Amino acid sequence: MSEITQLKAQRYMEAENKRHFLDLQKMKAEHRREFELAQKEHNAQMERLTKDFEIEVSSTKNETDQKLTEVRRKSTELLKEEKSRLSSVIDTLKSTHEDQVNELKKAQDSEISNIVSSHKRTLESAREKYMKEKMKWDV
Protein backbone atom coordinates (compact mmCIF):
# COMPACT_ATOMS: atom_id res chain seq x y z
CA MET A 1 0.00 0.00 0.00
CA SER A 2 2.76 2.21 0.39
CA GLU A 3 2.95 2.45 -3.39
CA ILE A 4 -0.68 3.47 -3.56
CA THR A 5 -0.16 5.96 -0.78
CA GLN A 6 2.89 7.19 -2.53
CA LEU A 7 0.98 7.52 -5.82
CA LYS A 8 -1.84 9.34 -4.03
CA ALA A 9 0.66 11.61 -2.33
CA GLN A 10 2.39 12.21 -5.64
CA ARG A 11 -0.92 12.99 -7.39
CA TYR A 12 -1.92 15.21 -4.49
CA MET A 13 1.42 17.04 -4.76
CA GLU A 14 1.02 17.41 -8.52
CA ALA A 15 -2.53 18.70 -8.06
CA GLU A 16 -1.32 21.11 -5.37
CA ASN A 17 1.57 22.25 -7.58
CA LYS A 18 -0.78 22.69 -10.53
CA ARG A 19 -3.29 24.59 -8.36
CA HIS A 20 -0.47 26.69 -6.92
CA PHE A 21 0.89 27.34 -10.45
CA LEU A 22 -2.57 28.34 -11.69
CA ASP A 23 -3.03 30.61 -8.66
CA LEU A 24 0.34 32.23 -9.43
CA GLN A 25 -0.64 32.67 -13.09
CA LYS A 26 -3.96 34.19 -12.04
CA MET A 27 -2.26 36.54 -9.54
CA LYS A 28 0.37 37.46 -12.13
CA ALA A 29 -2.30 38.33 -14.71
CA GLU A 30 -4.28 40.29 -12.10
CA HIS A 31 -1.21 42.23 -10.99
CA ARG A 32 -0.28 42.94 -14.61
CA ARG A 33 -3.79 44.33 -15.23
CA GLU A 34 -3.61 46.43 -12.05
CA PHE A 35 -0.14 47.69 -13.05
CA GLU A 36 -1.27 48.55 -16.59
CA LEU A 37 -4.35 50.32 -15.23
CA ALA A 38 -2.26 52.29 -12.72
CA GLN A 39 0.26 53.07 -15.47
CA LYS A 40 -2.52 54.35 -17.77
CA GLU A 41 -3.94 56.47 -14.94
CA HIS A 42 -0.51 57.92 -14.15
CA ASN A 43 0.22 58.60 -17.82
CA ALA A 44 -3.14 60.36 -18.20
CA GLN A 45 -2.45 62.36 -15.03
CA MET A 46 1.03 63.31 -16.31
CA GLU A 47 -0.44 64.42 -19.65
CA ARG A 48 -3.06 66.48 -17.83
CA LEU A 49 -0.44 68.02 -15.53
CA THR A 50 1.85 68.75 -18.50
CA LYS A 51 -1.02 70.37 -20.40
CA ASP A 52 -2.04 72.42 -17.33
CA PHE A 53 1.58 73.49 -16.83
CA GLU A 54 1.93 74.53 -20.48
CA ILE A 55 -1.32 76.50 -20.26
CA GLU A 56 -0.13 78.21 -17.08
CA VAL A 57 3.25 79.01 -18.66
CA SER A 58 1.53 80.41 -21.74
CA SER A 59 -0.88 82.45 -19.61
CA THR A 60 1.97 83.79 -17.48
CA LYS A 61 3.95 84.66 -20.61
CA ASN A 62 0.97 86.52 -22.07
CA GLU A 63 0.42 88.43 -18.82
CA THR A 64 4.11 89.30 -18.64
CA ASP A 65 4.11 90.45 -22.26
CA GLN A 66 1.06 92.63 -21.59
CA LYS A 67 2.71 94.14 -18.52
CA LEU A 68 5.92 94.74 -20.48
CA THR A 69 3.97 96.41 -23.27
CA GLU A 70 2.16 98.60 -20.73
CA VAL A 71 5.44 99.55 -19.03
CA ARG A 72 6.99 100.40 -22.39
CA ARG A 73 3.96 102.49 -23.34
CA LYS A 74 4.08 104.37 -20.05
CA SER A 75 7.83 104.89 -20.40
CA THR A 76 7.39 106.23 -23.92
CA GLU A 77 4.62 108.54 -22.72
CA LEU A 78 6.71 109.72 -19.78
CA LEU A 79 9.72 110.29 -22.03
CA LYS A 80 7.56 112.31 -24.42
CA GLU A 81 6.21 114.42 -21.55
CA GLU A 82 9.70 114.97 -20.15
CA LYS A 83 11.03 116.00 -23.56
CA SER A 84 8.13 118.44 -23.91
CA ARG A 85 8.76 119.82 -20.43
CA LEU A 86 12.49 120.11 -21.14
CA SER A 87 11.77 121.93 -24.39
CA SER A 88 9.45 124.31 -22.54
CA VAL A 89 12.05 124.94 -19.82
CA ILE A 90 14.75 125.54 -22.44
CA ASP A 91 12.48 127.97 -24.32
CA THR A 92 11.74 129.79 -21.07
CA LEU A 93 15.44 129.95 -20.20
CA LYS A 94 16.29 131.24 -23.68
CA SER A 95 13.58 133.89 -23.44
CA THR A 96 14.73 134.90 -19.95
CA HIS A 97 18.33 135.05 -21.11
CA GLU A 98 17.38 137.14 -24.13
CA ASP A 99 15.39 139.51 -21.89
CA GLN A 100 18.35 139.81 -19.51
CA VAL A 101 20.73 140.49 -22.41
CA ASN A 102 18.37 143.16 -23.79
CA GLU A 103 18.01 144.69 -20.33
CA LEU A 104 21.80 144.76 -19.92
CA LYS A 105 22.17 146.32 -23.37
CA LYS A 106 19.65 149.03 -22.47
CA ALA A 107 21.36 149.65 -19.14
CA GLN A 108 24.77 149.80 -20.80
CA ASP A 109 23.45 152.05 -23.60
CA SER A 110 21.92 154.34 -20.98
CA GLU A 111 25.15 154.32 -18.99
CA ILE A 112 27.18 155.05 -22.12
CA SER A 113 24.74 157.84 -23.03
CA ASN A 114 25.07 159.30 -19.53
CA ILE A 115 28.87 159.06 -19.67
CA VAL A 116 28.93 160.69 -23.14
CA SER A 117 26.57 163.41 -21.93
CA SER A 118 28.71 163.94 -18.84
CA HIS A 119 31.84 164.11 -21.00
CA LYS A 120 30.16 166.60 -23.33
CA ARG A 121 29.15 168.77 -20.37
CA THR A 122 32.62 168.50 -18.93
CA LEU A 123 34.15 169.39 -22.30
CA GLU A 124 31.66 172.23 -22.77
CA SER A 125 32.41 173.50 -19.28
CA ALA A 126 36.14 173.24 -19.92
CA ARG A 127 35.76 175.04 -23.28
CA GLU A 128 33.74 177.79 -21.65
CA LYS A 129 36.37 178.21 -18.94
CA TYR A 130 39.04 178.21 -21.58
CA MET A 131 37.19 180.85 -23.59
CA LYS A 132 36.72 183.01 -20.48
CA GLU A 133 40.36 182.74 -19.66
CA LYS A 134 41.32 183.45 -23.25
CA MET A 135 39.09 186.50 -23.34
CA LYS A 136 40.67 187.75 -20.17
CA TRP A 137 44.06 187.49 -21.75
CA ASP A 138 42.96 188.83 -25.10
CA VAL A 139 41.47 192.00 -23.78
PDB file of N, CA and C in Angstrom, residues 80-118:
ATOM      1  N   LYS A  80       8.121 111.257 -23.572  1.00  0.00           N
ATOM      2  CA  LYS A  80       7.565 112.311 -24.424  1.00  0.00           C
ATOM      3  C   LYS A  80       7.207 113.539 -23.589  1.00  0.00           C
ATOM      4  N   GLU A  81       6.565 113.308 -22.435  1.00  0.00           N
ATOM      5  CA  GLU A  81       6.205 114.417 -21.548  1.00  0.00           C
ATOM      6  C   GLU A  81       7.451 115.139 -21.043  1.00  0.00           C
ATOM      7  N   GLU A  82       8.468 114.370 -20.656  1.00  0.00           N
ATOM      8  CA  GLU A  82       9.702 114.969 -20.147  1.00  0.00           C
ATOM      9  C   GLU A  82      10.413 115.770 -21.232  1.00  0.00           C
ATOM     10  N   LYS A  83      10.413 115.255 -22.458  1.00  0.00           N
ATOM     11  CA  LYS A  83      11.026 116.003 -23.562  1.00  0.00           C
ATOM     12  C   LYS A  83      10.277 117.307 -23.789  1.00  0.00           C
ATOM     13  N   SER A  84       8.954 117.246 -23.735  1.00  0.00           N
ATOM     14  CA  SER A  84       8.135 118.442 -23.914  1.00  0.00           C
ATOM     15  C   SER A  84       8.421 119.447 -22.802  1.00  0.00           C
ATOM     16  N   ARG A  85       8.479 118.951 -21.575  1.00  0.00           N
ATOM     17  CA  ARG A  85       8.761 119.820 -20.430  1.00  0.00           C
ATOM     18  C   ARG A  85      10.152 120.430 -20.555  1.00  0.00           C
ATOM     19  N   LEU A  86      11.127 119.619 -20.954  1.00  0.00           N
ATOM     20  CA  LEU A  86      12.492 120.109 -21.141  1.00  0.00           C
ATOM     21  C   LEU A  86      12.525 121.182 -22.216  1.00  0.00           C
ATOM     22  N   SER A  87      11.831 120.945 -23.305  1.00  0.00           N
ATOM     23  CA  SER A  87      11.772 121.927 -24.388  1.00  0.00           C
ATOM     24  C   SER A  87      11.163 123.233 -23.881  1.00  0.00           C
ATOM     25  N   SER A  88      10.100 123.128 -23.098  1.00  0.00           N
ATOM     26  CA  SER A  88       9.447 124.309 -22.537  1.00  0.00           C
ATOM     27  C   SER A  88      10.395 125.057 -21.602  1.00  0.00           C
ATOM     28  N   VAL A  89      11.095 124.320 -20.751  1.00  0.00           N
ATOM     29  CA  VAL A  89      12.046 124.943 -19.823  1.00  0.00           C
ATOM     30  C   VAL A  89      13.169 125.617 -20.596  1.00  0.00           C
ATOM     31  N   ILE A  90      13.678 124.957 -21.619  1.00  0.00           N
ATOM     32  CA  ILE A  90      14.753 125.537 -22.437  1.00  0.00           C
ATOM     33  C   ILE A  90      14.262 126.805 -23.121  1.00  0.00           C
ATOM     34  N   ASP A  91      13.045 126.770 -23.680  1.00  0.00           N
ATOM     35  CA  ASP A  91      12.484 127.967 -24.320  1.00  0.00           C
ATOM     36  C   ASP A  91      12.351 129.106 -23.314  1.00  0.00           C
ATOM     37  N   THR A  92      11.876 128.781 -22.114  1.00  0.00           N
ATOM     38  CA  THR A  92      11.740 129.794 -21.067  1.00  0.00           C
ATOM     39  C   THR A  92      13.101 130.369 -20.693  1.00  0.00           C
ATOM     40  N   LEU A  93      14.089 129.488 -20.536  1.00  0.00           N
ATOM     41  CA  LEU A  93      15.442 129.951 -20.201  1.00  0.00           C
ATOM     42  C   LEU A  93      16.011 130.833 -21.307  1.00  0.00           C
ATOM     43  N   LYS A  94      15.800 130.434 -22.558  1.00  0.00           N
ATOM     44  CA  LYS A  94      16.295 131.240 -23.680  1.00  0.00           C
ATOM     45  C   LYS A  94      15.629 132.609 -23.679  1.00  0.00           C
ATOM     46  N   SER A  95      14.327 132.631 -23.468  1.00  0.00           N
ATOM     47  CA  SER A  95      13.583 133.893 -23.438  1.00  0.00           C
ATOM     48  C   SER A  95      14.074 134.772 -22.290  1.00  0.00           C
ATOM     49  N   THR A  96      14.234 134.163 -21.119  1.00  0.00           N
ATOM     50  CA  THR A  96      14.725 134.901 -19.953  1.00  0.00           C
ATOM     51  C   THR A  96      16.120 135.442 -20.215  1.00  0.00           C
ATOM     52  N   HIS A  97      16.968 134.619 -20.797  1.00  0.00           N
ATOM     53  CA  HIS A  97      18.333 135.048 -21.110  1.00  0.00           C
ATOM     54  C   HIS A  97      18.314 136.207 -22.104  1.00  0.00           C
ATOM     55  N   GLU A  98      17.487 136.083 -23.118  1.00  0.00           N
ATOM     56  CA  GLU A  98      17.384 137.144 -24.125  1.00  0.00           C
ATOM     57  C   GLU A  98      16.883 138.440 -23.487  1.00  0.00           C
ATOM     58  N   ASP A  99      15.896 138.320 -22.593  1.00  0.00           N
ATOM     59  CA  ASP A  99      15.393 139.505 -21.889  1.00  0.00           C
ATOM     60  C   ASP A  99      16.487 140.140 -21.034  1.00  0.00           C
ATOM     61  N   GLN A 100      17.257 139.293 -20.343  1.00  0.00           N
ATOM     62  CA  GLN A 100      18.348 139.810 -19.510  1.00  0.00           C
ATOM     63  C   GLN A 100      19.409 140.496 -20.368  1.00  0.00           C
ATOM     64  N   VAL A 101      19.737 139.890 -21.506  1.00  0.00           N
ATOM     65  CA  VAL A 101      20.726 140.489 -22.411  1.00  0.00           C
ATOM     66  C   VAL A 101      20.216 141.840 -22.907  1.00  0.00           C
ATOM     67  N   ASN A 102      18.951 141.892 -23.319  1.00  0.00           N
ATOM     68  CA  ASN A 102      18.370 143.158 -23.788  1.00  0.00           C
ATOM     69  C   ASN A 102      18.361 144.203 -22.682  1.00  0.00           C
ATOM     70  N   GLU A 103      18.022 143.771 -21.472  1.00  0.00           N
ATOM     71  CA  GLU A 103      18.009 144.687 -20.335  1.00  0.00           C
ATOM     72  C   GLU A 103      19.413 145.224 -20.068  1.00  0.00           C
ATOM     73  N   LEU A 104      20.410 144.325 -20.119  1.00  0.00           N
ATOM     74  CA  LEU A 104      21.800 144.760 -19.921  1.00  0.00           C
ATOM     75  C   LEU A 104      22.229 145.723 -21.027  1.00  0.00           C
ATOM     76  N   LYS A 105      21.826 145.427 -22.255  1.00  0.00           N
ATOM     77  CA  LYS A 105      22.172 146.323 -23.373  1.00  0.00           C
ATOM     78  C   LYS A 105      21.571 147.707 -23.147  1.00  0.00           C
ATOM     79  N   LYS A 106      20.298 147.741 -22.735  1.00  0.00           N
ATOM     80  CA  LYS A 106      19.654 149.029 -22.472  1.00  0.00           C
ATOM     81  C   LYS A 106      20.369 149.763 -21.346  1.00  0.00           C
ATOM     82  N   ALA A 107      20.673 149.023 -20.276  1.00  0.00           N
ATOM     83  CA  ALA A 107      21.356 149.651 -19.140  1.00  0.00           C
ATOM     84  C   ALA A 107      22.721 150.174 -19.565  1.00  0.00           C
ATOM     85  N   GLN A 108      23.447 149.363 -20.343  1.00  0.00           N
ATOM     86  CA  GLN A 108      24.771 149.798 -20.801  1.00  0.00           C
ATOM     87  C   GLN A 108      24.654 150.969 -21.772  1.00  0.00           C
ATOM     88  N   ASP A 109      23.662 150.926 -22.674  1.00  0.00           N
ATOM     89  CA  ASP A 109      23.453 152.046 -23.595  1.00  0.00           C
ATOM     90  C   ASP A 109      23.124 153.313 -22.818  1.00  0.00           C
ATOM     91  N   SER A 110      22.279 153.188 -21.812  1.00  0.00           N
ATOM     92  CA  SER A 110      21.920 154.335 -20.983  1.00  0.00           C
ATOM     93  C   SER A 110      23.144 154.861 -20.249  1.00  0.00           C
ATOM     94  N   GLU A 111      23.935 153.926 -19.710  1.00  0.00           N
ATOM     95  CA  GLU A 111      25.149 154.325 -18.990  1.00  0.00           C
ATOM     96  C   GLU A 111      26.128 155.006 -19.941  1.00  0.00           C
ATOM     97  N   ILE A 112      26.284 154.441 -21.120  1.00  0.00           N
ATOM     98  CA  ILE A 112      27.179 155.051 -22.121  1.00  0.00           C
ATOM     99  C   ILE A 112      26.658 156.436 -22.492  1.00  0.00           C
ATOM    100  N   SER A 113      25.345 156.556 -22.690  1.00  0.00           N
ATOM    101  CA  SER A 113      24.741 157.843 -23.029  1.00  0.00           C
ATOM    102  C   SER A 113      24.990 158.851 -21.911  1.00  0.00           C
ATOM    103  N   ASN A 114      24.816 158.415 -20.676  1.00  0.00           N
ATOM    104  CA  ASN A 114      25.068 159.296 -19.526  1.00  0.00           C
ATOM    105  C   ASN A 114      26.536 159.711 -19.468  1.00  0.00           C
ATOM    106  N   ILE A 115      27.434 158.752 -19.699  1.00  0.00           N
ATOM    107  CA  ILE A 115      28.868 159.057 -19.673  1.00  0.00           C
ATOM    108  C   ILE A 115      29.207 160.034 -20.796  1.00  0.00           C
ATOM    109  N   VAL A 116      28.668 159.786 -22.010  1.00  0.00           N
ATOM    110  CA  VAL A 116      28.934 160.685 -23.143  1.00  0.00           C
ATOM    111  C   VAL A 116      28.393 162.074 -22.827  1.00  0.00           C
ATOM    112  N   SER A 117      27.178 162.131 -22.293  1.00  0.00           N
ATOM    113  CA  SER A 117      26.572 163.413 -21.935  1.00  0.00           C
ATOM    114  C   SER A 117      27.416 164.129 -20.885  1.00  0.00           C
ATOM    115  N   SER A 118      27.870 163.365 -19.892  1.00  0.00           N
ATOM    116  CA  SER A 118      28.713 163.938 -18.841  1.00  0.00           C
ATOM    117  C   SER A 118      30.015 164.450 -19.432  1.00  0.00           C
TER     118      SER A 118
END
